[in-house]
Amino acid sequence: MQLIDGKKISDEIKAEIREAVEEMCAKNLRPPHLAAVLVGHDGGSETYVAHKVKACEQVGFRSSLIRYEDHVTEKELLQRIAQLNADAEVDGFIVQLPLPRHIDEQKIIEAIEPAKDVDGFHPENAGRMMIGLPCHVSATPAGIMELLRRYRIETKGKHCVVLGRSNIVGKPVSVLMAQKAQPGDATVTVCHSRTKNIAEITRQADIIIAAMGQPEFLTADMVKEGAVVIDVGTTRVPSIETKSGWKLKGDVKFDEVAPKCSYITPVPGGVGPMTVVSLLRNTLQAAKNRKQE
Ligand code: GUN
């Protein structure tokens, strides 16, 4: 069994991005600038956004954190998005999800200028990804594909089972795994909450991508010997072992599944750090695409 070290790969990619930023600065171009909009004080969202801002610093990007309280109106948010769309100093921005219930998330996503939508959530980016055109691919699926690429894990002709059908992970990663590319060229089955006989299906999988947000859902009896397991789960569960009082749990029962795998990602330190660098990569690309000032 080989552990897929997302932290190590993400550090390598950060070094590559840093170099690209230095090249831009040497040509008198300003460094890429990522803005993040954070609404409220959800613990998970606070942590993710803090990681994103810190990663910007590490690679030499400019970053801006724009905060709103939970009671912000949809209109105020839409106005801020219009400003960010028009701001020539901002290359890309994200609105951290989830948003409070009184705000229509889809309306917010669709208000973002696709060229600046470095999360890749806008229907234009999602649609372009679907048919294999250049676009911002959403960060977690892009990070998973990059891990498979850098570990040279064969995907061609393999049976890949995706657990979960979210717009953020399950749907896009299933499209990427099936596309005519390397990595890709897999036969993909998408399982979800209404799927019957999930264990029967996962036992046929060469590659399992677990992304349904149910801690320790995937157990050893559901995995065939030699499978590759990618764990996208990041549920916070109470813990007396940590100072914060919680720890992250993946969708895979790691201790019993790992011994059966050829490769497996840990939680934390697997897919998570790759999501952050994929966002940086999209922002670098957005900055390279911008019209010369
Ligand atoms: N919430 C959970 N994952 C993400 C993500 O990748 N981007 C944003 N904006 N919100 C999220």
mmCIF file of C-alpha atoms and ligand atoms in Angstrom:
data_model
loop_
_atom_site.group_PDB
_atom_site.id
_atom_site.type_symbol
_atom_site.label_atom_id
_atom_site.label_comp_id
_atom_site.label_asym_id
_atom_site.label_seq_id
_atom_site.Cartn_x
_atom_site.Cartn_y
_atom_site.Cartn_z
ATOM 1 C CA MET A 1 0.000 0.000 0.000
ATOM 2 C CA GLN A 2 1.285 3.439 -0.927
ATOM 3 C CA LEU A 3 0.026 6.550 0.779
ATOM 4 C CA ILE A 4 -0.767 9.399 -1.635
ATOM 5 C CA ASP A 5 0.898 12.416 -0.052
ATOM 6 C CA GLY A 6 -1.219 15.421 -1.041
ATOM 7 C CA LYS A 7 0.772 17.727 1.208
ATOM 8 C CA LYS A 8 4.054 16.864 -0.530
ATOM 9 C CA ILE A 9 2.596 17.213 -4.035
ATOM 10 C CA SER A 10 0.876 20.469 -3.128
ATOM 11 C CA ASP A 11 4.190 21.869 -1.826
ATOM 12 C CA GLU A 12 5.831 20.931 -5.156
ATOM 13 C CA ILE A 13 3.065 22.673 -7.093
ATOM 14 C CA LYS A 14 3.273 25.756 -4.863
ATOM 15 C CA ALA A 15 6.995 25.988 -5.691
ATOM 16 C CA GLU A 16 6.117 25.811 -9.424
ATOM 17 C CA ILE A 17 3.471 28.527 -9.038
ATOM 18 C CA ARG A 18 5.915 30.712 -7.095
ATOM 19 C CA GLU A 19 8.371 30.454 -9.974
ATOM 20 C CA ALA A 20 5.672 31.456 -12.472
ATOM 21 C CA VAL A 21 4.817 34.486 -10.300
ATOM 22 C CA GLU A 22 8.484 35.488 -10.185
ATOM 23 C CA GLU A 23 8.595 35.291 -13.992
ATOM 24 C CA MET A 24 5.538 37.556 -14.222
ATOM 25 C CA CYS A 25 7.089 40.079 -11.847
ATOM 26 C CA ALA A 26 10.360 39.982 -13.839
ATOM 27 C CA LYS A 27 8.287 41.092 -16.852
ATOM 28 C CA ASN A 28 6.872 43.988 -14.799
ATOM 29 C CA LEU A 29 3.438 42.378 -14.595
ATOM 30 C CA ARG A 30 1.682 42.582 -11.251
ATOM 31 C CA PRO A 31 1.310 39.309 -9.330
ATOM 32 C CA PRO A 32 -2.005 37.401 -9.489
ATOM 33 C CA HIS A 33 -4.686 38.626 -7.087
ATOM 34 C CA LEU A 34 -7.315 36.314 -5.552
ATOM 35 C CA ALA A 35 -10.234 37.694 -3.541
ATOM 36 C CA ALA A 36 -12.368 35.558 -1.223
ATOM 37 C CA VAL A 37 -15.831 36.487 0.005
ATOM 38 C CA LEU A 38 -16.729 34.914 3.345
ATOM 39 C CA VAL A 39 -20.209 35.228 4.829
ATOM 40 C CA GLY A 40 -20.739 34.508 8.532
ATOM 41 C CA HIS A 41 -18.489 32.556 10.892
ATOM 42 C CA ASP A 42 -18.939 28.865 10.041
ATOM 43 C CA GLY A 43 -15.894 27.076 11.486
ATOM 44 C CA GLY A 44 -15.201 24.979 8.382
ATOM 45 C CA SER A 45 -15.516 27.919 5.985
ATOM 46 C CA GLU A 46 -13.282 30.097 8.212
ATOM 47 C CA THR A 47 -10.581 27.402 8.146
ATOM 48 C CA TYR A 48 -10.776 26.808 4.384
ATOM 49 C CA VAL A 49 -10.627 30.507 3.574
ATOM 50 C CA ALA A 50 -7.700 31.001 5.998
ATOM 51 C CA HIS A 51 -5.833 28.191 4.171
ATOM 52 C CA LYS A 52 -6.537 29.835 0.820
ATOM 53 C CA VAL A 53 -5.293 33.256 1.997
ATOM 54 C CA LYS A 54 -2.158 31.718 3.545
ATOM 55 C CA ALA A 55 -1.433 29.760 0.352
ATOM 56 C CA CYS A 56 -1.653 33.018 -1.654
ATOM 57 C CA GLU A 57 1.047 34.519 0.578
ATOM 58 C CA GLN A 58 3.249 31.446 0.140
ATOM 59 C CA VAL A 59 3.281 31.729 -3.656
ATOM 60 C CA GLY A 60 3.530 35.530 -3.884
ATOM 61 C CA PHE A 61 -0.093 36.254 -4.866
ATOM 62 C CA ARG A 62 -2.024 39.217 -3.575
ATOM 63 C CA SER A 63 -5.139 38.224 -1.661
ATOM 64 C CA SER A 64 -8.155 40.058 -0.259
ATOM 65 C CA LEU A 65 -10.592 38.691 2.282
ATOM 66 C CA ILE A 66 -14.023 40.298 2.113
ATOM 67 C CA ARG A 67 -16.206 39.515 5.104
ATOM 68 C CA TYR A 68 -19.920 39.866 5.649
ATOM 69 C CA GLU A 69 -22.104 38.970 8.601
ATOM 70 C CA ASP A 70 -24.798 36.278 8.236
ATOM 71 C CA HIS A 71 -27.531 38.900 7.795
ATOM 72 C CA VAL A 72 -26.021 40.337 4.571
ATOM 73 C CA THR A 73 -28.678 40.639 1.868
ATOM 74 C CA GLU A 74 -28.512 38.919 -1.492
ATOM 75 C CA LYS A 75 -28.597 42.361 -3.123
ATOM 76 C CA GLU A 76 -25.519 43.537 -1.188
ATOM 77 C CA LEU A 77 -23.612 40.401 -2.178
ATOM 78 C CA LEU A 78 -24.621 40.772 -5.828
ATOM 79 C CA GLN A 79 -23.423 44.390 -5.787
ATOM 80 C CA ARG A 80 -20.059 43.330 -4.354
ATOM 81 C CA ILE A 81 -19.751 40.640 -7.024
ATOM 82 C CA ALA A 82 -20.451 43.219 -9.734
ATOM 83 C CA GLN A 83 -17.635 45.367 -8.288
ATOM 84 C CA LEU A 84 -15.228 42.422 -8.219
ATOM 85 C CA ASN A 85 -16.168 41.525 -11.803
ATOM 86 C CA ALA A 86 -15.308 45.075 -12.872
ATOM 87 C CA ASP A 87 -12.140 45.437 -10.777
ATOM 88 C CA ALA A 88 -9.134 45.207 -13.106
ATOM 89 C CA GLU A 89 -6.880 44.598 -10.072
ATOM 90 C CA VAL A 90 -8.650 41.325 -9.193
ATOM 91 C CA ASP A 91 -7.881 38.301 -11.403
ATOM 92 C CA GLY A 92 -10.152 35.800 -9.722
ATOM 93 C CA PHE A 93 -12.480 35.493 -6.743
ATOM 94 C CA ILE A 94 -14.510 32.950 -4.849
ATOM 95 C CA VAL A 95 -17.591 33.126 -2.673
ATOM 96 C CA GLN A 96 -17.132 30.502 0.022
ATOM 97 C CA LEU A 97 -20.069 28.103 0.255
ATOM 98 C CA PRO A 98 -22.395 27.288 1.921
ATOM 99 C CA LEU A 99 -24.222 30.620 2.156
ATOM 100 C CA PRO A 100 -27.019 31.470 4.636
ATOM 101 C CA ARG A 101 -30.386 30.060 3.613
ATOM 102 C CA HIS A 102 -31.927 33.436 2.668
ATOM 103 C CA ILE A 103 -29.390 33.774 -0.155
ATOM 104 C CA ASP A 104 -29.851 31.949 -3.452
ATOM 105 C CA GLU A 105 -26.475 30.250 -3.972
ATOM 106 C CA GLN A 106 -27.065 29.551 -7.639
ATOM 107 C CA LYS A 107 -27.892 33.213 -8.301
ATOM 108 C CA ILE A 108 -24.617 34.216 -6.626
ATOM 109 C CA ILE A 109 -22.591 31.670 -8.630
ATOM 110 C CA GLU A 110 -24.158 32.812 -11.904
ATOM 111 C CA ALA A 111 -23.360 36.462 -11.140
ATOM 112 C CA ILE A 112 -19.603 35.772 -11.159
ATOM 113 C CA GLU A 113 -17.829 36.632 -14.402
ATOM 114 C CA PRO A 114 -16.757 33.209 -15.797
ATOM 115 C CA ALA A 115 -13.191 34.406 -16.503
ATOM 116 C CA LYS A 116 -12.845 35.308 -12.796
ATOM 117 C CA ASP A 117 -14.735 32.232 -11.510
ATOM 118 C CA VAL A 118 -11.629 30.417 -10.276
ATOM 119 C CA ASP A 119 -13.837 27.924 -8.390
ATOM 120 C CA GLY A 120 -15.171 26.762 -11.771
ATOM 121 C CA PHE A 121 -18.760 26.713 -10.444
ATOM 122 C CA HIS A 122 -20.360 28.991 -13.066
ATOM 123 C CA PRO A 123 -22.479 27.028 -15.583
ATOM 124 C CA GLU A 124 -20.249 28.321 -18.396
ATOM 125 C CA ASN A 125 -17.161 26.763 -16.798
ATOM 126 C CA ALA A 126 -19.036 23.595 -15.797
ATOM 127 C CA GLY A 127 -20.385 23.251 -19.357
ATOM 128 C CA ARG A 128 -17.020 23.882 -20.994
ATOM 129 C CA MET A 129 -15.412 21.304 -18.704
ATOM 130 C CA MET A 130 -18.117 18.810 -19.711
ATOM 131 C CA ILE A 131 -17.168 19.077 -23.402
ATOM 132 C CA GLY A 132 -13.436 19.365 -22.831
ATOM 133 C CA LEU A 133 -12.911 23.070 -23.660
ATOM 134 C CA PRO A 134 -10.402 25.310 -21.832
ATOM 135 C CA CYS A 135 -12.001 26.569 -18.597
ATOM 136 C CA HIS A 136 -11.550 26.841 -14.854
ATOM 137 C CA VAL A 137 -12.069 23.284 -13.579
ATOM 138 C CA SER A 138 -13.395 23.233 -10.018
ATOM 139 C CA ALA A 139 -10.611 22.862 -7.535
ATOM 140 C CA THR A 140 -11.259 19.538 -5.789
ATOM 141 C CA PRO A 141 -11.790 17.482 -8.990
ATOM 142 C CA ALA A 142 -8.757 19.183 -10.564
ATOM 143 C CA GLY A 143 -6.699 18.315 -7.460
ATOM 144 C CA ILE A 144 -7.759 14.663 -7.615
ATOM 145 C CA MET A 145 -6.771 14.426 -11.299
ATOM 146 C CA GLU A 146 -3.404 16.016 -10.527
ATOM 147 C CA LEU A 147 -2.714 13.472 -7.758
ATOM 148 C CA LEU A 148 -3.484 10.609 -10.168
ATOM 149 C CA ARG A 149 -1.215 12.237 -12.792
ATOM 150 C CA ARG A 150 1.736 12.833 -10.484
ATOM 151 C CA TYR A 151 1.571 9.342 -8.960
ATOM 152 C CA ARG A 152 1.296 7.927 -12.507
ATOM 153 C CA ILE A 153 -1.746 5.883 -11.528
ATOM 154 C CA GLU A 154 -3.177 4.115 -14.585
ATOM 155 C CA THR A 155 -6.805 5.086 -15.183
ATOM 156 C CA LYS A 156 -7.269 4.022 -18.833
ATOM 157 C CA GLY A 157 -9.852 1.245 -19.125
ATOM 158 C CA LYS A 158 -10.221 1.032 -15.346
ATOM 159 C CA HIS A 159 -13.554 0.922 -13.573
ATOM 160 C CA CYS A 160 -13.889 4.072 -11.464
ATOM 161 C CA VAL A 161 -16.730 4.270 -8.958
ATOM 162 C CA VAL A 162 -17.606 7.771 -7.741
ATOM 163 C CA LEU A 163 -19.612 7.974 -4.524
ATOM 164 C CA GLY A 164 -21.609 11.217 -4.495
ATOM 165 C CA ARG A 165 -23.135 13.433 -7.182
ATOM 166 C CA SER A 166 -22.518 16.957 -5.899
ATOM 167 C CA ASN A 167 -21.937 19.789 -8.360
ATOM 168 C CA ILE A 168 -18.638 20.554 -6.586
ATOM 169 C CA VAL A 169 -17.050 17.078 -6.672
ATOM 170 C CA GLY A 170 -19.046 13.999 -7.722
ATOM 171 C CA LYS A 171 -20.438 15.239 -11.035
ATOM 172 C CA PRO A 172 -17.318 17.007 -12.331
ATOM 173 C CA VAL A 173 -14.878 14.280 -11.276
ATOM 174 C CA SER A 174 -17.008 11.610 -12.959
ATOM 175 C CA VAL A 175 -16.848 13.612 -16.222
ATOM 176 C CA LEU A 176 -13.075 14.119 -15.915
ATOM 177 C CA MET A 177 -12.436 10.435 -15.222
ATOM 178 C CA ALA A 178 -14.419 9.431 -18.320
ATOM 179 C CA GLN A 179 -12.960 12.055 -20.689
ATOM 180 C CA LYS A 180 -10.586 11.025 -23.464
ATOM 181 C CA ALA A 181 -7.382 12.051 -21.690
ATOM 182 C CA GLN A 182 -4.668 10.920 -19.371
ATOM 183 C CA PRO A 183 -5.682 10.657 -16.548
ATOM 184 C CA GLY A 184 -9.145 9.720 -17.762
ATOM 185 C CA ASP A 185 -10.358 7.070 -20.203
ATOM 186 C CA ALA A 186 -11.991 5.237 -17.296
ATOM 187 C CA THR A 187 -15.362 3.501 -17.218
ATOM 188 C CA VAL A 188 -17.257 5.471 -14.607
ATOM 189 C CA THR A 189 -20.145 4.519 -12.337
ATOM 190 C CA VAL A 190 -21.721 7.236 -10.176
ATOM 191 C CA CYS A 191 -23.375 6.043 -6.963
ATOM 192 C CA HIS A 192 -25.536 8.219 -4.690
ATOM 193 C CA SER A 193 -28.060 8.101 -1.882
ATOM 194 C CA ARG A 194 -30.629 6.275 -4.044
ATOM 195 C CA THR A 195 -28.236 3.652 -5.430
ATOM 196 C CA LYS A 196 -29.094 0.059 -4.581
ATOM 197 C CA ASN A 197 -26.361 -2.452 -3.703
ATOM 198 C CA ILE A 198 -23.577 0.108 -3.363
ATOM 199 C CA ALA A 199 -21.176 -2.464 -1.865
ATOM 200 C CA GLU A 200 -21.674 -4.775 -4.846
ATOM 201 C CA ILE A 201 -20.688 -1.918 -7.172
ATOM 202 C CA THR A 202 -17.721 -0.625 -5.154
ATOM 203 C CA ARG A 203 -16.307 -4.179 -4.964
ATOM 204 C CA GLN A 204 -15.974 -4.081 -8.770
ATOM 205 C CA ALA A 205 -14.035 -0.805 -8.688
ATOM 206 C CA ASP A 206 -10.375 -0.406 -9.589
ATOM 207 C CA ILE A 207 -10.594 3.206 -8.407
ATOM 208 C CA ILE A 208 -13.023 4.559 -5.795
ATOM 209 C CA ILE A 209 -13.550 8.289 -5.302
ATOM 210 C CA ALA A 210 -15.516 8.731 -2.083
ATOM 211 C CA ALA A 211 -17.224 12.124 -1.973
ATOM 212 C CA MET A 212 -20.560 11.913 -0.237
ATOM 213 C CA GLY A 213 -19.682 13.441 3.118
ATOM 214 C CA GLN A 214 -20.539 10.460 5.298
ATOM 215 C CA PRO A 215 -17.724 9.763 7.756
ATOM 216 C CA GLU A 216 -16.205 6.250 7.447
ATOM 217 C CA PHE A 217 -18.868 5.111 4.960
ATOM 218 C CA LEU A 218 -16.476 2.979 2.888
ATOM 219 C CA THR A 219 -15.482 -0.130 4.815
ATOM 220 C CA ALA A 220 -13.031 -2.935 3.983
ATOM 221 C CA ASP A 221 -15.735 -5.358 2.786
ATOM 222 C CA MET A 222 -16.689 -2.824 0.075
ATOM 223 C CA VAL A 223 -13.223 -2.667 -1.480
ATOM 224 C CA LYS A 224 -11.428 -5.168 -3.696
ATOM 225 C CA GLU A 225 -7.784 -6.053 -3.121
ATOM 226 C CA GLY A 226 -5.437 -3.633 -4.915
ATOM 227 C CA ALA A 227 -7.965 -0.821 -5.433
ATOM 228 C CA VAL A 228 -6.998 2.864 -5.520
ATOM 229 C CA VAL A 229 -9.028 4.848 -2.970
ATOM 230 C CA ILE A 230 -9.372 8.634 -3.057
ATOM 231 C CA ASP A 231 -11.083 10.058 0.038
ATOM 232 C CA VAL A 232 -12.702 13.456 -0.450
ATOM 233 C CA GLY A 233 -14.589 13.479 2.876
ATOM 234 C CA THR A 234 -13.877 16.260 5.363
ATOM 235 C CA THR A 235 -16.502 16.008 8.081
ATOM 236 C CA ARG A 236 -15.672 17.672 11.386
ATOM 237 C CA VAL A 237 -16.318 15.315 14.298
ATOM 238 C CA PRO A 238 -15.909 16.112 18.002
ATOM 239 C CA SER A 239 -12.589 14.866 19.415
ATOM 240 C CA ILE A 240 -10.889 14.950 22.788
ATOM 241 C CA GLU A 241 -7.516 14.328 21.095
ATOM 242 C CA THR A 242 -7.187 17.813 19.592
ATOM 243 C CA LYS A 243 -6.897 21.322 21.020
ATOM 244 C CA SER A 244 -9.679 22.588 18.763
ATOM 245 C CA GLY A 245 -12.099 19.933 20.081
ATOM 246 C CA TRP A 246 -12.744 18.430 16.641
ATOM 247 C CA LYS A 247 -10.950 16.497 13.929
ATOM 248 C CA LEU A 248 -11.515 15.827 10.249
ATOM 249 C CA LYS A 249 -12.940 12.454 9.264
ATOM 250 C CA GLY A 250 -12.919 11.133 5.736
ATOM 251 C CA ASP A 251 -15.568 9.036 3.979
ATOM 252 C CA VAL A 252 -13.282 5.989 4.239
ATOM 253 C CA LYS A 253 -12.668 3.786 7.283
ATOM 254 C CA PHE A 254 -8.974 4.268 6.728
ATOM 255 C CA ASP A 255 -7.446 1.742 9.163
ATOM 256 C CA GLU A 256 -9.304 -1.241 7.741
ATOM 257 C CA VAL A 257 -9.437 -0.155 4.071
ATOM 258 C CA ALA A 258 -5.772 0.959 3.672
ATOM 259 C CA PRO A 259 -4.202 -2.533 3.913
ATOM 260 C CA LYS A 260 -6.273 -3.684 0.886
ATOM 261 C CA CYS A 261 -5.350 -0.728 -1.331
ATOM 262 C CA SER A 262 -2.570 -0.203 -3.860
ATOM 263 C CA TYR A 263 -2.875 3.559 -3.205
ATOM 264 C CA ILE A 264 -4.946 5.563 -0.741
ATOM 265 C CA THR A 265 -5.236 9.226 0.281
ATOM 266 C CA PRO A 266 -5.234 10.092 4.003
ATOM 267 C CA VAL A 267 -7.535 12.659 5.665
ATOM 268 C CA PRO A 268 -6.149 15.179 6.379
ATOM 269 C CA GLY A 269 -3.162 15.542 4.022
ATOM 270 C CA GLY A 270 -4.621 13.930 0.897
ATOM 271 C CA VAL A 271 -7.092 15.724 -1.342
ATOM 272 C CA GLY A 272 -7.500 18.825 0.910
ATOM 273 C CA PRO A 273 -4.138 20.513 0.200
ATOM 274 C CA MET A 274 -4.593 19.759 -3.516
ATOM 275 C CA THR A 275 -7.884 21.679 -3.570
ATOM 276 C CA VAL A 276 -6.111 24.804 -2.368
ATOM 277 C CA VAL A 277 -3.315 24.578 -4.966
ATOM 278 C CA SER A 278 -5.823 23.956 -7.762
ATOM 279 C CA LEU A 279 -7.481 27.231 -6.828
ATOM 280 C CA LEU A 280 -4.072 28.936 -6.996
ATOM 281 C CA ARG A 281 -3.462 27.391 -10.412
ATOM 282 C CA ASN A 282 -6.800 28.643 -11.722
ATOM 283 C CA THR A 283 -5.991 32.110 -10.386
ATOM 284 C CA LEU A 284 -2.559 32.054 -12.050
ATOM 285 C CA GLN A 285 -4.249 31.052 -15.304
ATOM 286 C CA ALA A 286 -6.816 33.860 -14.928
ATOM 287 C CA ALA A 287 -3.949 36.318 -14.389
ATOM 288 C CA LYS A 288 -2.127 35.042 -17.477
ATOM 289 C CA ASN A 289 -5.339 35.350 -19.518
ATOM 290 C CA ARG A 290 -5.938 38.966 -18.495
ATOM 291 C CA LYS A 291 -5.494 41.678 -21.052
ATOM 292 C CA GLN A 292 -2.140 43.374 -20.725
ATOM 293 C CA GLU A 293 -2.500 46.499 -18.595
HETATM 294 N N1 GUN B 1 -17.300 24.970 0.030
HETATM 295 C C1 GUN B 1 -16.800 23.726 0.026
HETATM 296 N N2 GUN B 1 -15.876 23.583 -0.944
HETATM 297 C C2 GUN B 1 -15.797 24.774 -1.566
HETATM 298 C C3 GUN B 1 -15.012 25.254 -2.654
HETATM 299 O O1 GUN B 1 -14.204 24.554 -3.257
HETATM 300 N N3 GUN B 1 -15.223 26.557 -2.994
HETATM 301 C C4 GUN B 1 -16.121 27.346 -2.352
HETATM 302 N N4 GUN B 1 -16.254 28.602 -2.784
HETATM 303 N N5 GUN B 1 -16.860 26.933 -1.349
HETATM 304 C C5 GUN B 1 -16.687 25.645 -0.966
#
